[in-house]
Tab-separated table of C-alpha atoms and ligand atoms in Angstrom:
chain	number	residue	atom	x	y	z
R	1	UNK	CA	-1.513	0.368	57.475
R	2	UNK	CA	0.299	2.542	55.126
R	3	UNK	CA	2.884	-0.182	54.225
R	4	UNK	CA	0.929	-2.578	52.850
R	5	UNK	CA	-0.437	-0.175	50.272
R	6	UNK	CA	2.924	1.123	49.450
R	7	UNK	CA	5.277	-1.247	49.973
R	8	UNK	CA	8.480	0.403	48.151
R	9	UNK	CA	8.009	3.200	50.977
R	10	UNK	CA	9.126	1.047	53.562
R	11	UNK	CA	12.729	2.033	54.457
R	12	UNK	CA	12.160	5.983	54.512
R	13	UNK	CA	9.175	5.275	56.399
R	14	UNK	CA	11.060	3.849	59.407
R	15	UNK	CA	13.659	6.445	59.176
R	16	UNK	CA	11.279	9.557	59.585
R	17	UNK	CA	9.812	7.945	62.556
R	18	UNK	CA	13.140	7.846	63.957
R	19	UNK	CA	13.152	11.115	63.472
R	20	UNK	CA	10.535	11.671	64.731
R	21	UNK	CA	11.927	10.859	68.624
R	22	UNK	CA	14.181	13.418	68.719
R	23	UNK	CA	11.295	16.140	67.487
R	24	UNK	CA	9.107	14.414	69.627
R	25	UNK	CA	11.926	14.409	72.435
R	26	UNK	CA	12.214	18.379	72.568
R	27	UNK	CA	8.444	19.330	72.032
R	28	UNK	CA	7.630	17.393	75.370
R	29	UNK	CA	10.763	19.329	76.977
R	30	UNK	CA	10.060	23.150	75.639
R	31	UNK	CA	6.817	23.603	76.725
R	32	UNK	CA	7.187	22.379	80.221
R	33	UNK	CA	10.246	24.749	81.037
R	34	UNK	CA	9.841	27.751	78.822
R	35	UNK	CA	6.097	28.737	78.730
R	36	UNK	CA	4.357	31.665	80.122
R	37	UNK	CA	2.046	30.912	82.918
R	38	UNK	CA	-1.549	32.244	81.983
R	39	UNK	CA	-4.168	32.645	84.264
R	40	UNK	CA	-6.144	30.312	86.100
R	41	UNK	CA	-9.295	29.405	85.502
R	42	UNK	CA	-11.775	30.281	88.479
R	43	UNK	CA	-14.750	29.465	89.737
R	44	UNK	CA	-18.036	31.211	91.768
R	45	UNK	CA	-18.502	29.143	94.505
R	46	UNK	CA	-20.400	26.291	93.655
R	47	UNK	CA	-21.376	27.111	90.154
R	48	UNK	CA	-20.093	25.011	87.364
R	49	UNK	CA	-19.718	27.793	84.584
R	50	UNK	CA	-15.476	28.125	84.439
R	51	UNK	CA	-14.439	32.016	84.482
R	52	UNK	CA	-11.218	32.279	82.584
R	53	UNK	CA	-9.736	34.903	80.006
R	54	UNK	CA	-11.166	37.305	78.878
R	55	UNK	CA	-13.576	37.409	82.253
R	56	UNK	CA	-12.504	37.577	85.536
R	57	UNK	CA	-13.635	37.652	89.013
R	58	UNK	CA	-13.442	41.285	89.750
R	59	UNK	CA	-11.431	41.356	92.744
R	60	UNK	CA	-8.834	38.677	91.663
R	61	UNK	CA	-5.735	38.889	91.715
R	62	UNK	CA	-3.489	39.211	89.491
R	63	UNK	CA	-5.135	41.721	87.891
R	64	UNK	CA	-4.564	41.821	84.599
R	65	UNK	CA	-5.977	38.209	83.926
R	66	UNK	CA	-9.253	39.766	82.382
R	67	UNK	CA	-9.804	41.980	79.504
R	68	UNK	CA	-11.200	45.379	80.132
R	69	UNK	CA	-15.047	45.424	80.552
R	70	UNK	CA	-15.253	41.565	81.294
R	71	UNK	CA	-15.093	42.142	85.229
R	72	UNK	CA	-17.555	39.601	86.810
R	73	UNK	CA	-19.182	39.347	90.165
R	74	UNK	CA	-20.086	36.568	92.647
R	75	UNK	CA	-23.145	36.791	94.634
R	76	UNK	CA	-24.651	34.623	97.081
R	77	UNK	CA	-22.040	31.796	96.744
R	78	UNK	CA	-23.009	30.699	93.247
R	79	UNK	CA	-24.651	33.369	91.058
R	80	UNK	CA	-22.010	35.220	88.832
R	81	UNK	CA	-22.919	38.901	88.254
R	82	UNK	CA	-22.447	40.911	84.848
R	83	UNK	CA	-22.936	44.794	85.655
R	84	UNK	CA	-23.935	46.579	82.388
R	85	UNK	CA	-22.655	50.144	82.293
R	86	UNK	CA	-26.095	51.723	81.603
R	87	UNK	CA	-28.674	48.800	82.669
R	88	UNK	CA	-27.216	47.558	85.813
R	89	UNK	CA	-26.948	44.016	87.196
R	90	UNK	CA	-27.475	41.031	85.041
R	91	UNK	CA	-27.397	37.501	86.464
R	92	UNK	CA	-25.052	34.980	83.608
R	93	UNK	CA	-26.510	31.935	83.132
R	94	UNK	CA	-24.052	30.532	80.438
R	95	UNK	CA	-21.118	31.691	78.943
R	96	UNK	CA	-19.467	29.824	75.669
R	97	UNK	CA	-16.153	30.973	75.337
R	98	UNK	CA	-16.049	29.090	71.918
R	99	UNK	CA	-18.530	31.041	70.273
R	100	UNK	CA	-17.838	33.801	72.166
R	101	UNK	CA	-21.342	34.240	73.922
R	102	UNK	CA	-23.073	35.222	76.881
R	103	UNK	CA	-26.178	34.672	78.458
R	104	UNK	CA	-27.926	36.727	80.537
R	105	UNK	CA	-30.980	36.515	83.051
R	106	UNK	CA	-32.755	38.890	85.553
R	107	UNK	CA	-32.469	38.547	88.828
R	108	UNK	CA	-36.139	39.438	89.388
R	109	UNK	CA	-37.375	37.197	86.348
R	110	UNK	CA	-38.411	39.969	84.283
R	111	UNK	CA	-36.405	39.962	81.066
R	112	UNK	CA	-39.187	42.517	79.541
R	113	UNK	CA	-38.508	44.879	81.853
R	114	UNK	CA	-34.903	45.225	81.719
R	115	UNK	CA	-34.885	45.219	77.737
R	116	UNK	CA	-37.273	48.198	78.016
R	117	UNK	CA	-33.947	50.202	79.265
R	118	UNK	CA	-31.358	48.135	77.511
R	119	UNK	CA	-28.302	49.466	76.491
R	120	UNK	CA	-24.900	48.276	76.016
R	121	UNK	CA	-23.079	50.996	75.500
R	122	UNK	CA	-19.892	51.265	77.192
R	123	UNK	CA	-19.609	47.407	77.419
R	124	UNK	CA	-17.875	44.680	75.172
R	125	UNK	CA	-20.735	42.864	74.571
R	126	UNK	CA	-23.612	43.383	71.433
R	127	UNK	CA	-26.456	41.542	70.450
R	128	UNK	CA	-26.274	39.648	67.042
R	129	UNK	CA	-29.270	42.027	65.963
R	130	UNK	CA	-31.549	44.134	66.804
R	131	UNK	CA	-35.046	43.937	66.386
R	132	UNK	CA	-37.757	46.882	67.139
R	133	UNK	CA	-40.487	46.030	69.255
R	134	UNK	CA	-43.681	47.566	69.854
R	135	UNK	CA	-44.855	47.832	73.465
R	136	UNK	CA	-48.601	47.706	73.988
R	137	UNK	CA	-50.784	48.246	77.432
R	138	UNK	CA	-54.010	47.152	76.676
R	139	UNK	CA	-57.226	46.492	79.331
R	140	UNK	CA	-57.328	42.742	80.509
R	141	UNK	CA	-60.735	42.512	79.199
R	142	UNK	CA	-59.104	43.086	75.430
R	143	UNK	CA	-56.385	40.398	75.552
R	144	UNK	CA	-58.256	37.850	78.090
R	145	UNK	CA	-56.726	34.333	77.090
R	146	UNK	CA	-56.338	35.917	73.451
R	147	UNK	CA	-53.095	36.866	73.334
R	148	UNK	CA	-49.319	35.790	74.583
R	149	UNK	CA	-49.360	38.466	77.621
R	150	UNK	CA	-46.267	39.625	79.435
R	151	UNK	CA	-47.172	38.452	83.046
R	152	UNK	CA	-44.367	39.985	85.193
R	153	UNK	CA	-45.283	43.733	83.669
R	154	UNK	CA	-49.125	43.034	83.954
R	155	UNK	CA	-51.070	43.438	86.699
R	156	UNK	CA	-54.938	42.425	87.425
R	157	UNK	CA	-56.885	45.459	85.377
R	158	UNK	CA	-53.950	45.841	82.768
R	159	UNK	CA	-51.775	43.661	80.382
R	160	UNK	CA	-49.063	44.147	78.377
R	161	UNK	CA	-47.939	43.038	75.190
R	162	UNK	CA	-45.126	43.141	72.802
R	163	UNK	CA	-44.928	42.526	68.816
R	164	UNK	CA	-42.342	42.876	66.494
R	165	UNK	CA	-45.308	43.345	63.969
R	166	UNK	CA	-46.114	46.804	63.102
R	167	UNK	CA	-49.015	45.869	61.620
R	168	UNK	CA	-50.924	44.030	64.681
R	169	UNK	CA	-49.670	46.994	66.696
R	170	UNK	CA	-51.208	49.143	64.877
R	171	UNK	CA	-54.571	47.042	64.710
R	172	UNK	CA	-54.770	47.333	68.769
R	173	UNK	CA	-53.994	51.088	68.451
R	174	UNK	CA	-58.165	51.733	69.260
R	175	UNK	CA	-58.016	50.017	72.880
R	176	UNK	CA	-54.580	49.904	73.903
R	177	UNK	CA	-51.938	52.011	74.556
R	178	UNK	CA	-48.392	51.855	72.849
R	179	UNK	CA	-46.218	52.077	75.826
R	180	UNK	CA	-42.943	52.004	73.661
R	181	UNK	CA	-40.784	51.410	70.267
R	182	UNK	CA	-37.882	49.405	71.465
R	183	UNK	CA	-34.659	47.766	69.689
R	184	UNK	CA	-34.118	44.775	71.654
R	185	UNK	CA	-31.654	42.886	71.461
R	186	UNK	CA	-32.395	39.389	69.567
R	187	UNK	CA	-30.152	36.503	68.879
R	188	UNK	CA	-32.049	35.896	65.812
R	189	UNK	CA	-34.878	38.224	63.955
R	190	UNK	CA	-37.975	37.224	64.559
R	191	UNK	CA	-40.729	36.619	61.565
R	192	UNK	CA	-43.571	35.798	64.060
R	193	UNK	CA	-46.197	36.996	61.423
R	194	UNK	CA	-48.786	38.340	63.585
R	195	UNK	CA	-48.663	37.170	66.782
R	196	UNK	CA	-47.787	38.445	70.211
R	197	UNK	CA	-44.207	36.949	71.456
R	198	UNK	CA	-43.340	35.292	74.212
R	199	UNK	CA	-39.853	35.089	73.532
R	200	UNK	CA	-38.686	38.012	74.969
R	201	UNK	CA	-38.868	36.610	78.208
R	202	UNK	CA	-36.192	34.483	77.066
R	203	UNK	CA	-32.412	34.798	78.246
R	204	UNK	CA	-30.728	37.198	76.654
R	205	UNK	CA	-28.149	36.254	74.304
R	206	UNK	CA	-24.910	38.744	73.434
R	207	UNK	CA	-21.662	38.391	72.316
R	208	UNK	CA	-18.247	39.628	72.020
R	209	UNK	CA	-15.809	40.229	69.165
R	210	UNK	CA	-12.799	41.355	71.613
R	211	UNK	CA	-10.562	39.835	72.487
R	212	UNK	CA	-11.161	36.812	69.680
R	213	UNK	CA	-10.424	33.751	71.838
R	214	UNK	CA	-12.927	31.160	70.261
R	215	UNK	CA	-10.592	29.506	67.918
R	216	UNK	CA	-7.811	29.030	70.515
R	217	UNK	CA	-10.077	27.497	72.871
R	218	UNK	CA	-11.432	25.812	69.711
R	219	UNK	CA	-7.907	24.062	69.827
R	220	UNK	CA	-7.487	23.462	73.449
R	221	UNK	CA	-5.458	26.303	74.107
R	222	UNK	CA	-5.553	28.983	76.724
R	223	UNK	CA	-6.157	32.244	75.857
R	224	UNK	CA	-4.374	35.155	77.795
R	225	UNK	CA	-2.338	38.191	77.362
R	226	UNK	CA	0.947	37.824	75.545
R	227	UNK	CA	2.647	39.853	78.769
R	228	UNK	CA	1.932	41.695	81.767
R	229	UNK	CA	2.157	44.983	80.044
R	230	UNK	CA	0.612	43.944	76.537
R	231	UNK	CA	-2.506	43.987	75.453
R	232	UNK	CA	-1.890	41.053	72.682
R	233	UNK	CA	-3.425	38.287	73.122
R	234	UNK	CA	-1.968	35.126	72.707
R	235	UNK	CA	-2.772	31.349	72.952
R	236	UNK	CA	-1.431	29.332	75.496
R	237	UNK	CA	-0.859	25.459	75.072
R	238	UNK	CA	0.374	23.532	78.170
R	239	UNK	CA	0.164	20.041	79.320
R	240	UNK	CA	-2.821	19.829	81.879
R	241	UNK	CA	-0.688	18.892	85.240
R	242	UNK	CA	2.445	20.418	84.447
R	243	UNK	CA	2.562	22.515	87.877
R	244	UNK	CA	2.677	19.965	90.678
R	245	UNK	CA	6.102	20.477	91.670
R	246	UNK	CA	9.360	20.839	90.314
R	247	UNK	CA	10.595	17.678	91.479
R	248	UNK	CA	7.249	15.286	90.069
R	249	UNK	CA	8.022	17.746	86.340
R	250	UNK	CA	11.701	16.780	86.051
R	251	UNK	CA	10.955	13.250	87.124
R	252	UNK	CA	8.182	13.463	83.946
R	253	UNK	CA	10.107	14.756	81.504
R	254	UNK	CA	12.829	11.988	82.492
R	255	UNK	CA	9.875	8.966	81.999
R	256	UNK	CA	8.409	10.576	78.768
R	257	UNK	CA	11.984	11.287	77.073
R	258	UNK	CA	12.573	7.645	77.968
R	259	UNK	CA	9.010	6.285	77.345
R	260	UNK	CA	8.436	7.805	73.971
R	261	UNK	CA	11.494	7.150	72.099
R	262	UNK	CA	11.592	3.247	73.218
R	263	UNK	CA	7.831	3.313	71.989
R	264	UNK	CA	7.997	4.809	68.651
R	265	UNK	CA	11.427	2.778	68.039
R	266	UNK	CA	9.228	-0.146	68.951
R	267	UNK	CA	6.268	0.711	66.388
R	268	UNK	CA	9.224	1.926	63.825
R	269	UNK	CA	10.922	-1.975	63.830
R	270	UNK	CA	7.418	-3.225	63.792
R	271	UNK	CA	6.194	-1.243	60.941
R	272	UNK	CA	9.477	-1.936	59.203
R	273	UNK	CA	9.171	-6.212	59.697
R	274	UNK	CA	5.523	-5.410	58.463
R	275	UNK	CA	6.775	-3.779	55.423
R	276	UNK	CA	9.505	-6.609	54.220
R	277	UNK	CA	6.530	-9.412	55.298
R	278	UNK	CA	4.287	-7.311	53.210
R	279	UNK	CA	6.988	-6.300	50.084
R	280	UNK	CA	7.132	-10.147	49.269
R	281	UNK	CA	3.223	-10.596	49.855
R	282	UNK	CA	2.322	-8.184	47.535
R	283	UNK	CA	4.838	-9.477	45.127
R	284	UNK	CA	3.278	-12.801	45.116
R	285	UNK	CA	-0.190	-11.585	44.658
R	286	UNK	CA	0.592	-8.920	41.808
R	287	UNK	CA	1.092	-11.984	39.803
R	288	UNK	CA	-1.950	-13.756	40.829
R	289	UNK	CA	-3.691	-10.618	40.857
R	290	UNK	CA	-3.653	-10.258	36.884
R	291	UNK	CA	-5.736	-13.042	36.486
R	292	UNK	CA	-8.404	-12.248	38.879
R	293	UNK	CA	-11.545	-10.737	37.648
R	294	UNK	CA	-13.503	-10.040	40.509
R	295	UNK	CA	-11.032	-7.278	41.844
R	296	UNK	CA	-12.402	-4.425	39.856
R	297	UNK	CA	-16.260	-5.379	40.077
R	298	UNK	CA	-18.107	-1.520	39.179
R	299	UNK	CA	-19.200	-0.119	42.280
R	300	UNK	CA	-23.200	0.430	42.657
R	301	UNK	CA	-23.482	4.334	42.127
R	302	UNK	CA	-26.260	5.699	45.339
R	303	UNK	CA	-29.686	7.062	44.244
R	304	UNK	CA	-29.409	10.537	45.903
R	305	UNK	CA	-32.799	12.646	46.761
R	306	UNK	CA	-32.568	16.160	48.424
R	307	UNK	CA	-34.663	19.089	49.342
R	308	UNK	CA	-36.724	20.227	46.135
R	309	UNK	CA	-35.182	23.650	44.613
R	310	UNK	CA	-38.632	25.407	45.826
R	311	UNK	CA	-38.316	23.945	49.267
R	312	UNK	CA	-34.305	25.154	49.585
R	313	UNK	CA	-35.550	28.708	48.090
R	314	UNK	CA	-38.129	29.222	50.862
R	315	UNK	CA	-35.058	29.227	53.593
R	316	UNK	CA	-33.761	32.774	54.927
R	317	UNK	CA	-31.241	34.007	53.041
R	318	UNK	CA	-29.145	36.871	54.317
R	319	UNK	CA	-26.699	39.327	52.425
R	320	UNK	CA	-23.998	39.915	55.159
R	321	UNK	CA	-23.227	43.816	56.091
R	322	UNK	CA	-19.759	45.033	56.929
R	323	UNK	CA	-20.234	43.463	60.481
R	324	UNK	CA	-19.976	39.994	58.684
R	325	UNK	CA	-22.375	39.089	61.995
R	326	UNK	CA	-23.903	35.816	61.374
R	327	UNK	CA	-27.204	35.362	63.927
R	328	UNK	CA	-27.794	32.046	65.528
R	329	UNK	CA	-24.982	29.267	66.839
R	330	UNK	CA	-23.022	29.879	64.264
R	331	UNK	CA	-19.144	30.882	63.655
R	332	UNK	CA	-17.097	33.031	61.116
R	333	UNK	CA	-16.771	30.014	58.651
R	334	UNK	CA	-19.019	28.299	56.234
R	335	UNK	CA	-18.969	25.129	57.429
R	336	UNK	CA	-19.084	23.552	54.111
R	337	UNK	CA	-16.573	25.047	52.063
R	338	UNK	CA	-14.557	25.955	55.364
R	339	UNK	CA	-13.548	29.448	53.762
R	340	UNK	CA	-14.094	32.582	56.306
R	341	UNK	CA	-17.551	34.564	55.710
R	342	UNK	CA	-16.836	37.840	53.933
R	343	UNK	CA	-19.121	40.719	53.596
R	344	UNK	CA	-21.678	40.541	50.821
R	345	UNK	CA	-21.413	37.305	50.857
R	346	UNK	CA	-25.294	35.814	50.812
R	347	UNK	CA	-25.884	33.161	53.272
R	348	UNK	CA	-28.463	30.597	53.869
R	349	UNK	CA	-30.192	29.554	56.986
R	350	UNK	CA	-32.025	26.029	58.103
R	351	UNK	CA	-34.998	27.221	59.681
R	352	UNK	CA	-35.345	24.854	62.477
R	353	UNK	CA	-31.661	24.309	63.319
R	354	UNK	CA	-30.591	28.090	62.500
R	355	UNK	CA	-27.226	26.652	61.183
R	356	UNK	CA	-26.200	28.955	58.472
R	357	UNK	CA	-23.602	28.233	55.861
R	358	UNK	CA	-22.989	29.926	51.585
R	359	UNK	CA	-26.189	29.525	49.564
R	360	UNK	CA	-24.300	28.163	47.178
R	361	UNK	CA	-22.341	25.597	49.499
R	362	UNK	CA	-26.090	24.649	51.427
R	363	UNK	CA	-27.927	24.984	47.925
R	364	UNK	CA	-25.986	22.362	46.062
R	365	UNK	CA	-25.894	20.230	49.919
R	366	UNK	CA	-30.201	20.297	50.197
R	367	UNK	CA	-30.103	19.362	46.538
R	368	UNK	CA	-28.643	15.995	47.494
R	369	UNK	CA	-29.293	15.391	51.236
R	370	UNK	CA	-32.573	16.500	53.466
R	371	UNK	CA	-30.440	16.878	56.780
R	372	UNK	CA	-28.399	19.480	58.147
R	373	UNK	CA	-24.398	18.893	57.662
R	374	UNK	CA	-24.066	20.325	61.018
R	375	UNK	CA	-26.751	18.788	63.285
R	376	UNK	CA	-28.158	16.067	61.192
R	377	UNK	CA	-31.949	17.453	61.887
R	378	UNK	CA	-34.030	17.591	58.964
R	379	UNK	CA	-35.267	20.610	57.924
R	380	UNK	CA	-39.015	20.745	56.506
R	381	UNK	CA	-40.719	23.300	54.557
R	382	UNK	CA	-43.008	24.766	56.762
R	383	UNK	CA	-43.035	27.798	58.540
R	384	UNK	CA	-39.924	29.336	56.319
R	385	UNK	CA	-40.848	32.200	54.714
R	386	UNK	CA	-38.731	33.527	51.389
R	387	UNK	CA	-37.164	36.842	51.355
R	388	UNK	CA	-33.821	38.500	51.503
R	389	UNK	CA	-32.708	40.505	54.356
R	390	UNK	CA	-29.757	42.839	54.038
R	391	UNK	CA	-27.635	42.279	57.386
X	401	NAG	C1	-27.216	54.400	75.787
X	401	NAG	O1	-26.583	55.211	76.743
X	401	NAG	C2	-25.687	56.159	76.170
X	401	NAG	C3	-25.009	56.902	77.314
X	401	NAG	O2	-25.927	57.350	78.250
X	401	NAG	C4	-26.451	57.093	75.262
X	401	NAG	O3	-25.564	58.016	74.664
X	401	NAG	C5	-27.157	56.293	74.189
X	401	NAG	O4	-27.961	57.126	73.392
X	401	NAG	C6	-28.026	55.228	74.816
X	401	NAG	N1	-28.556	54.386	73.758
X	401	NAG	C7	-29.843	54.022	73.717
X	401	NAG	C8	-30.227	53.110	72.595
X	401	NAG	O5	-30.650	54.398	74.546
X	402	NAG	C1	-36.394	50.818	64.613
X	402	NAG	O1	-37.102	52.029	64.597
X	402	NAG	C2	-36.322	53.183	64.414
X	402	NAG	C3	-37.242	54.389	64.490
X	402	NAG	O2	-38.112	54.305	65.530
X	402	NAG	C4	-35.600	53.118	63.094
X	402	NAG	O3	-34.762	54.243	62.940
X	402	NAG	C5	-34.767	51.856	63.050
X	402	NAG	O4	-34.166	51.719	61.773
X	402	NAG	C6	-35.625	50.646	63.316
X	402	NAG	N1	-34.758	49.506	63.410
X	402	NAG	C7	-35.030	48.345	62.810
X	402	NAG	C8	-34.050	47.248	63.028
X	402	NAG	O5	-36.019	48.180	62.145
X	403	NAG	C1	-52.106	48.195	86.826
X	403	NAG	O1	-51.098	48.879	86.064
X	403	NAG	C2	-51.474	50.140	85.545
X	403	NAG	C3	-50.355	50.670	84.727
X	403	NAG	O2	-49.950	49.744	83.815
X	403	NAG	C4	-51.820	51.071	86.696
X	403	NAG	O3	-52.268	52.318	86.181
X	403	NAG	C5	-52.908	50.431	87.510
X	403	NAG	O4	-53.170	51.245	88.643
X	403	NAG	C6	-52.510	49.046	87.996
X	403	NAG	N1	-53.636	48.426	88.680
X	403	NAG	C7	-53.512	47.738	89.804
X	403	NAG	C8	-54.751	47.135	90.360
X	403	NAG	O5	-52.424	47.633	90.368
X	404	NAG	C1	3.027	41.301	86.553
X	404	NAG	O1	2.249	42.272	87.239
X	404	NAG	C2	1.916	41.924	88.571
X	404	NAG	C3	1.066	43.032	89.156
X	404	NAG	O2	0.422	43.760	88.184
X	404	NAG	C4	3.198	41.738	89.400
X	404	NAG	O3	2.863	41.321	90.701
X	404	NAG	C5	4.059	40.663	88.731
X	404	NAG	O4	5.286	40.570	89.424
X	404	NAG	C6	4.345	41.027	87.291
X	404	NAG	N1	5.061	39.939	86.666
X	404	NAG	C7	6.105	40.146	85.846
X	404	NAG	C8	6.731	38.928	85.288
X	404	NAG	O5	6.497	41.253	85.545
């Protein structure tokens, strides 16, 4: 407790928390009666994924509790809809309102097929990057059991293919056929080398930058429209059960604006008697104290070993573009140094974990740890490959 380190701070101590009860006292009271009702959070039938601000159930009423181009659709009971101006239906099999990001299936399990047409324009939603693909139909007997094949566009006498690698495309140029070049969209960009992907039958991963609602749910808060006619946003924060009933809310307020005062006045008389007990104990001991020794033993100093400097160079490092887009599960902030990502800024990535923070901050972390500072994975050398990509 503070008071026994700090004994002369004893009497103001117990006086702020008295002051504290009144504060305390009208924050519980404000919020009940004065603040704006946002909207509910709903649900599509029996799935568990919440819609709230900025999507909503198109059809809902009222409607202006979603933001423009987040309408979404329930189908069958449980499957929510997304419908993509220019590439139709898309089935949403996550959405993280924290990092602001959606995830998207098809409904006929062919991902290739639908990112041979993608586009987002007209909608809210972009991909962290964008990565060109080349498209390949080749004869079966070329790729038999040789090669990653896309099932769902091949059929018995033809596969296809697809490679970020312009390079292997190129090399099957002789007995296949390029079908297309396509950007599609990627949460992260790919350095397969040369190999065929898979990974485009993958979800598909985009995100939104409008309305910004990730730190507010970040705190707890609900994010909505500051008005009916306002396109502000603002963050909401109310108690979780404050709408059962006027008469169960006034009955509340009455128990917490007796409750909380009587407790803190409780802890305030008990932290005060702990200060005077602890006042004449530590005046006793500061006397013994002097002639003890073994108080101020040195502390051992820990044998730190990180990531070699050849090992930490071999990560991705990124310059970041005007976007400031960072790719992976990652925010706007380094998580080291806490400061806000700013364009130009060079960032590092951990290869496995994706986790990207400032060279400098991750540089001088690797140098004395071998884990991530966000997941705690260790990070190994392999398959990282050094160079510099401009974002
Ligand atoms: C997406 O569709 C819009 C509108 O039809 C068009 O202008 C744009 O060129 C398309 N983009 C791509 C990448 O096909
Ligand atoms: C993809 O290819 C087009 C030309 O086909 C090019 O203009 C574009 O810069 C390429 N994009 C990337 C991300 O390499
Ligand atoms: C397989 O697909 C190709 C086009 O990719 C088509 O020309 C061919 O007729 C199809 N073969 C069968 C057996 O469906
Ligand atoms: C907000 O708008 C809805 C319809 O758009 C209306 O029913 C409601 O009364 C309005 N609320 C206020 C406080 O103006």
């Amino acid at each position: 407790m503070v008071c026994f380190l700090y004994p002369e701070t004893c009497p103001s101590l117990a006086s702020v928390l008295l002051n504290m009860d009144i504060l305390i006292f009208f924050s519980f009271l404000f919020p009940l009666i004065y603040a704006a009702e946002p909207c509910s959070t709903t649900k599509c039938g029996k799935n568990e994924i919440p819609i709230q601000f900025p999507f909503q159930l198109e059809g809902k009423l009222p409607e202006n509790c979603g933001y423009p181009g987040f309408n979404l659709g329930c189908k069958s009971q449980n499957t929510i809809v997304l419908k993509l101006p220019y590439s139709g239906e898309f089935f949403v099999r996550d959405i993280n309102y924290l990092d602001q990001q959606i995830y998207l299936y098809d409904p006929d399990n062919c991902i290739p097929k639908r990112l041979l047409s993608f586009n987002l324009s007209g909608s809210p939603f972009l991909a962290a990057f964008h990565q060109n693909y080349t498209f390949l139909n080749c004869p079966t007997q070329v790729t038999k059991s040789r090669f990653t094949t896309i099932d769902c566009l091949s059929n018995s006498t033809n596969s296809v293919l697809a490679t970020s690698s312009m390079s292997l495309a190129n090399s099957m140029a002789s007995s296949c056929q390029i079908i297309t070049i396509f950007p599609v969209p990627v949460s992260w960009p790919a350095k397969y080398g040369e190999t065929f992907s898979a990974d485009l039958e993958d979800d598909i991963q985009l995100t939104w930058y409008t309305p910004q609602c990730g730190d507010c749910e970040a705190e707890g808060g609900i994010c909505g429209f500051k008005s009916n006619n306002s396109k502000e946003i603002d963050c909401f924060h109310l108690p979780k059960s404050g709408t059962s009933g006027n008469g169960l809310q006034v009955f509340k307020i009455l128990c917490l604006s007796i409750a909380i005062p009587a407790v803190s006045c409780a802890i305030g008389i008990a932290v005060f008697t702990c200060c005077l007990d602890s006042r004449r104990r530590a005046r006793e001991n500061s006397t013994r104290r002097s002639t003890d020794p073994s108080a101020v033993l040195p502390q051992p100093v820990p044998v730190v070993t990180g990531l070699d400097e050849s090992t930490i160079e071999s990560y991705q490092k990124l310059v970041l573009g005007e976007s400031r887009r960072i790719p992976g599960p990652n925010d706007s902030t380094c998580p080291i140094c806490l400061s806000e990502y700013l364009s130009k800024d060079t960032i590092r990535c951990i290869p496995e974990c994706k986790h990207c923070f400032h060279a400098e901050c991750i540089d001088e972390w690797l140098r004395m740890n071998t884990t991530c500072p966000v997941c705690r994975n260790s990070p190994s050398a392999e398959d990282a490959n050094s160079h510099t990509d401009i974002v």
